[in-house]
Amino acid sequence: MIEISNLTFDYPGHRALDDVSLTVQSGSVTALVGPNGAGKTTLMRCIAGLETPLSGSILVNGIDVNEKPREVHRLMGYLSDFFGLYQDLTVGQCLEYAAESQGLPSTVVHDAIMLTARQLELSDRLQQVSGSLSRGQRQRLAIGQAIIHGPKVLLLDEPASGLDPEARANLASLFRHLQTIGMTLLVSSHILAELDEYSTHILSLRNGRVLENRALSGSYPAISHRRIRLKLSLADLRLADWLGNRPEAILIKADEKDAEFDFHGDLTAQSKLLRELIAASFQVTSFSEQKENLQQSYLQSVSTMPEPKYS
Ligand code: ATP
């Protein structure tokens, strides 16, 4: 959905993005992570066509952002890290303004406002002026403005900053919902535990360079044959031998309490494996997919990768 090739962006006297190349898969939720000043906001602004890079290209759904920014804007929603709302407009008017700015035909504007307000749980606030909303409600309204035209791609820069735990949880479920209806999301945040709840991919930047860009294991439900890690409680020591005869399973660790192994197979293959484990008299009490921990992976990648070098 997003394809970036050799993107370099300079602020006066400072190179913020240095030869960045990456792809973002359609239907994914990519966690954009990296330390302060890594270039996350700059990357998002370039993808949104708000900055002109020194060199390189950005394609969104096959359209070049720098050549046809207006076409790309129709496909895209963008929530900036410091967004503004028109304080004196009601929630309904803010959404109407966003819908009209995005060029939605007037015949569909009313329905789009109602749908978006429902998705963001703002239906009972349509008559309230935005200046009197709480921080979480303002954040939801800003996201509503970004999605009212049904974009294919949604860029969210620190969408949960300042939100309470309940509002963050609601936001996480909204992002999962947007993914299920086919949207591709790129979300930047410093709160990795939160990104962990809904991200399928990690894109990590440091000093304007890509450190890592890949799928998180155990997180991409649409793929039928994938490598996943299963944890099996109450494993016994026969398990290593038993798994040794199965090329689709690679044992990671096992003791008398539990075991973990990588398994290449779809859900049918997993359920067959579970049946066979039970038939072989293993006392299985829990059999579940282990999702990769984003925070651990990020800290590990930062600690094992060398500092990028500049020429
Ligand atoms: P944070 O996590 O703190 O939001 P970030 O990863 O989003 O950081 P950017 O805001 O993209 O980082 O900034 C990347 C680098 O570019 C930083 O070193 C920053 O100081 C610099 N920078 C950003 N905006 C400007 C500007 N307008 N003029 C000059 N330098 C800038």
Coordinates of N, CA and C in Angstrom, one line a residue, residues 139-230:
Q139 N -9.5 13.9 20.9 CA -8.7 13.0 20.2 C -9.6 12.2 19.3
R140 N -10.7 11.7 19.8 CA -11.6 10.9 19.0 C -12.2 11.7 17.9
L141 N -12.5 12.9 18.1 CA -13.1 13.8 17.1 C -12.0 14.0 16.0
A142 N -10.8 14.2 16.4 CA -9.7 14.4 15.4 C -9.5 13.2 14.5
I143 N -9.6 12.0 15.1 CA -9.5 10.8 14.4 C -10.7 10.6 13.5
G144 N -11.9 11.0 14.0 CA -13.1 11.0 13.2 C -12.9 11.9 11.9
Q145 N -12.4 13.0 12.1 CA -12.1 13.9 10.9 C -11.2 13.3 9.9
A146 N -10.3 12.5 10.5 CA -9.3 11.8 9.6 C -9.9 10.7 8.8
I147 N -10.9 10.0 9.3 CA -11.4 8.8 8.7 C -12.8 9.0 8.0
I148 N -13.4 10.2 8.1 CA -14.7 10.4 7.6 C -14.9 10.1 6.1
H149 N -13.9 10.2 5.3 CA -14.0 9.9 3.9 C -13.7 8.5 3.6
G150 N -13.5 7.6 4.6 CA -13.2 6.2 4.4 C -11.9 6.0 3.7
P151 N -10.8 6.5 4.2 CA -9.5 6.4 3.6 C -9.1 4.9 3.5
K152 N -8.2 4.6 2.6 CA -7.5 3.3 2.5 C -6.4 3.2 3.5
V153 N -5.7 4.4 3.7 CA -4.5 4.5 4.6 C -4.8 5.5 5.6
L154 N -4.4 5.1 6.9 CA -4.5 6.1 8.0 C -3.2 6.3 8.7
L155 N -2.7 7.5 8.7 CA -1.5 7.8 9.4 C -1.8 8.5 10.7
L156 N -1.3 7.9 11.8 CA -1.6 8.5 13.2 C -0.4 8.7 13.9
D157 N -0.1 10.0 14.2 CA 1.1 10.4 14.9 C 0.8 10.6 16.4
E158 N 1.3 9.7 17.2 CA 1.0 9.7 18.7 C -0.5 9.9 19.0
P159 N -1.3 9.0 18.5 CA -2.8 9.2 18.7 C -3.3 9.1 20.1
A160 N -2.5 8.4 21.0 CA -3.0 8.1 22.3 C -2.4 9.0 23.4
S161 N -1.6 10.0 22.9 CA -0.9 10.8 24.0 C -1.9 11.6 24.8
G162 N -1.8 11.5 26.1 CA -2.7 12.2 27.0 C -4.0 11.5 27.3
L163 N -4.2 10.3 26.7 CA -5.4 9.6 27.0 C -5.4 8.8 28.2
D164 N -6.5 8.6 28.9 CA -6.5 7.7 30.1 C -6.6 6.3 29.6
P165 N -6.3 5.3 30.5 CA -6.3 3.9 30.1 C -7.5 3.4 29.4
E166 N -8.7 3.9 29.9 CA -9.9 3.4 29.2 C -10.0 3.9 27.8
A167 N -9.6 5.2 27.6 CA -9.7 5.8 26.3 C -8.7 5.1 25.4
R168 N -7.5 4.8 25.9 CA -6.5 4.1 25.1 C -7.0 2.7 24.7
A169 N -7.7 2.0 25.6 CA -8.2 0.7 25.3 C -9.3 0.8 24.2
N170 N -10.1 1.9 24.3 CA -11.1 2.1 23.2 C -10.5 2.4 21.9
L171 N -9.4 3.2 21.9 CA -8.7 3.5 20.7 C -8.1 2.2 20.1
A172 N -7.5 1.3 20.9 CA -7.0 0.1 20.4 C -8.0 -0.7 19.7
S173 N -9.2 -0.8 20.3 CA -10.3 -1.6 19.7 C -10.8 -0.9 18.4
L174 N -10.8 0.4 18.4 CA -11.1 1.1 17.1 C -10.1 0.8 16.0
F175 N -8.8 0.8 16.3 CA -7.8 0.5 15.3 C -8.0 -0.9 14.8
R176 N -8.3 -1.9 15.7 CA -8.5 -3.2 15.3 C -9.7 -3.3 14.3
H177 N -10.7 -2.5 14.7 CA -11.9 -2.5 13.8 C -11.6 -1.9 12.4
L178 N -10.8 -0.8 12.4 CA -10.5 -0.2 11.1 C -9.7 -1.2 10.3
Q179 N -8.8 -2.0 10.9 CA -8.1 -3.0 10.2 C -9.0 -4.0 9.6
T180 N -10.0 -4.4 10.4 CA -10.9 -5.5 9.9 C -11.7 -5.0 8.7
I181 N -12.0 -3.7 8.6 CA -12.7 -3.2 7.4 C -11.8 -2.8 6.3
G182 N -10.5 -3.2 6.4 CA -9.6 -3.1 5.3 C -8.7 -1.9 5.2
M183 N -8.6 -1.1 6.3 CA -7.8 0.0 6.3 C -6.3 -0.4 6.6
T184 N -5.4 0.3 6.1 CA -4.0 0.1 6.4 C -3.6 1.2 7.3
L185 N -3.0 0.9 8.5 CA -2.7 1.9 9.5 C -1.2 2.0 9.8
L186 N -0.7 3.2 9.9 CA 0.7 3.4 10.3 C 0.6 4.3 11.6
V187 N 1.0 3.8 12.7 CA 0.8 4.4 14.0 C 2.1 4.6 14.7
S188 N 2.4 5.9 15.0 CA 3.6 6.2 15.8 C 3.2 6.4 17.3
S189 N 4.0 5.8 18.1 CA 3.8 5.9 19.5 C 5.1 5.5 20.3
H190 N 5.2 6.1 21.5 CA 6.3 5.7 22.3 C 5.9 4.6 23.3
I191 N 4.6 4.3 23.3 CA 4.0 3.4 24.3 C 3.9 2.0 23.6
L192 N 5.0 1.2 23.8 CA 5.0 0.0 23.0 C 4.0 -1.0 23.4
A193 N 3.7 -1.0 24.7 CA 2.8 -2.0 25.2 C 1.4 -1.8 24.5
E194 N 1.1 -0.6 24.2 CA -0.2 -0.2 23.6 C -0.2 -0.6 22.1
L195 N 0.9 -0.3 21.5 CA 1.0 -0.7 20.0 C 1.0 -2.2 19.9
D196 N 1.5 -2.9 20.9 CA 1.5 -4.4 20.9 C 0.1 -4.9 20.7
E197 N -0.9 -4.2 21.3 CA -2.2 -4.8 21.3 C -2.8 -4.9 19.9
Y198 N -2.4 -4.1 19.0 CA -3.1 -4.1 17.7 C -2.1 -4.1 16.4
S199 N -0.8 -4.0 16.7 CA 0.1 -4.0 15.5 C 0.4 -5.3 14.9
T200 N 0.5 -5.3 13.6 CA 0.9 -6.6 12.9 C 2.3 -6.5 12.4
H201 N 2.9 -5.2 12.3 CA 4.2 -5.0 11.8 C 4.9 -4.0 12.6
I202 N 6.2 -4.1 12.6 CA 7.0 -3.1 13.3 C 7.9 -2.4 12.3
L203 N 8.0 -1.0 12.4 CA 8.9 -0.2 11.5 C 9.7 0.6 12.5
S204 N 10.9 0.3 12.6 CA 11.7 1.1 13.6 C 12.7 2.0 12.9
L205 N 12.8 3.2 13.3 CA 13.7 4.2 12.8 C 14.7 4.6 13.8
R206 N 15.8 5.0 13.3 CA 16.8 5.6 14.2 C 17.7 6.5 13.4
N207 N 17.9 7.7 13.9 CA 18.7 8.7 13.2 C 18.4 8.8 11.7
G208 N 17.1 8.7 11.4 CA 16.6 8.9 10.0 C 16.8 7.7 9.1
R209 N 17.2 6.6 9.7 CA 17.4 5.3 8.9 C 16.5 4.2 9.4
V210 N 16.2 3.3 8.6 CA 15.3 2.2 9.0 C 16.2 1.1 9.7
L211 N 15.8 0.8 10.9 CA 16.5 -0.2 11.6 C 15.9 -1.6 11.3
E212 N 14.5 -1.6 11.3 CA 13.8 -2.8 11.1 C 12.5 -2.6 10.5
N213 N 12.0 -3.4 9.6 CA 10.7 -3.3 9.0 C 10.2 -4.7 8.7
R214 N 9.3 -5.3 9.5 CA 8.9 -6.7 9.3 C 7.6 -7.0 10.1
A215 N 7.1 -8.1 9.7 CA 5.8 -8.6 10.4 C 6.2 -9.1 11.8
L216 N 5.3 -8.8 12.7 CA 5.5 -9.4 14.1 C 5.0 -10.8 14.0
S217 N 5.7 -11.7 14.6 CA 5.3 -13.1 14.5 C 4.0 -13.3 15.3
G218 N 3.1 -14.2 14.8 CA 1.9 -14.5 15.5 C 0.9 -13.4 15.5
S219 N 1.0 -12.5 14.5 CA 0.1 -11.4 14.6 C -0.7 -11.1 13.2
Y220 N -0.5 -11.9 12.3 CA -1.1 -11.6 11.0 C -2.1 -12.6 10.6
P221 N -3.3 -12.5 11.0 CA -4.3 -13.5 11.0 C -4.7 -14.0 9.6
A222 N -4.5 -13.2 8.6 CA -5.0 -13.6 7.3 C -4.1 -14.6 6.6
I223 N -2.9 -14.8 7.0 CA -1.9 -15.7 6.3 C -2.1 -17.1 6.8
S224 N -2.3 -18.1 5.9 CA -2.7 -19.4 6.3 C -1.4 -20.2 6.7
H225 N -0.3 -20.1 6.0 CA 0.9 -20.8 6.3 C 1.9 -19.9 6.8
R226 N 2.1 -19.9 8.1 CA 3.0 -19.0 8.7 C 3.7 -19.7 9.8
R227 N 4.8 -19.0 10.2 CA 5.5 -19.6 11.3 C 5.0 -19.0 12.6
I228 N 4.5 -19.8 13.5 CA 4.0 -19.2 14.7 C 4.6 -20.0 15.9
R229 N 4.5 -19.4 17.0 CA 5.0 -20.0 18.2 C 3.9 -20.4 19.1
L230 N 3.9 -21.7 19.5 CA 2.9 -22.2 20.4 C 3.5 -22.5 21.7

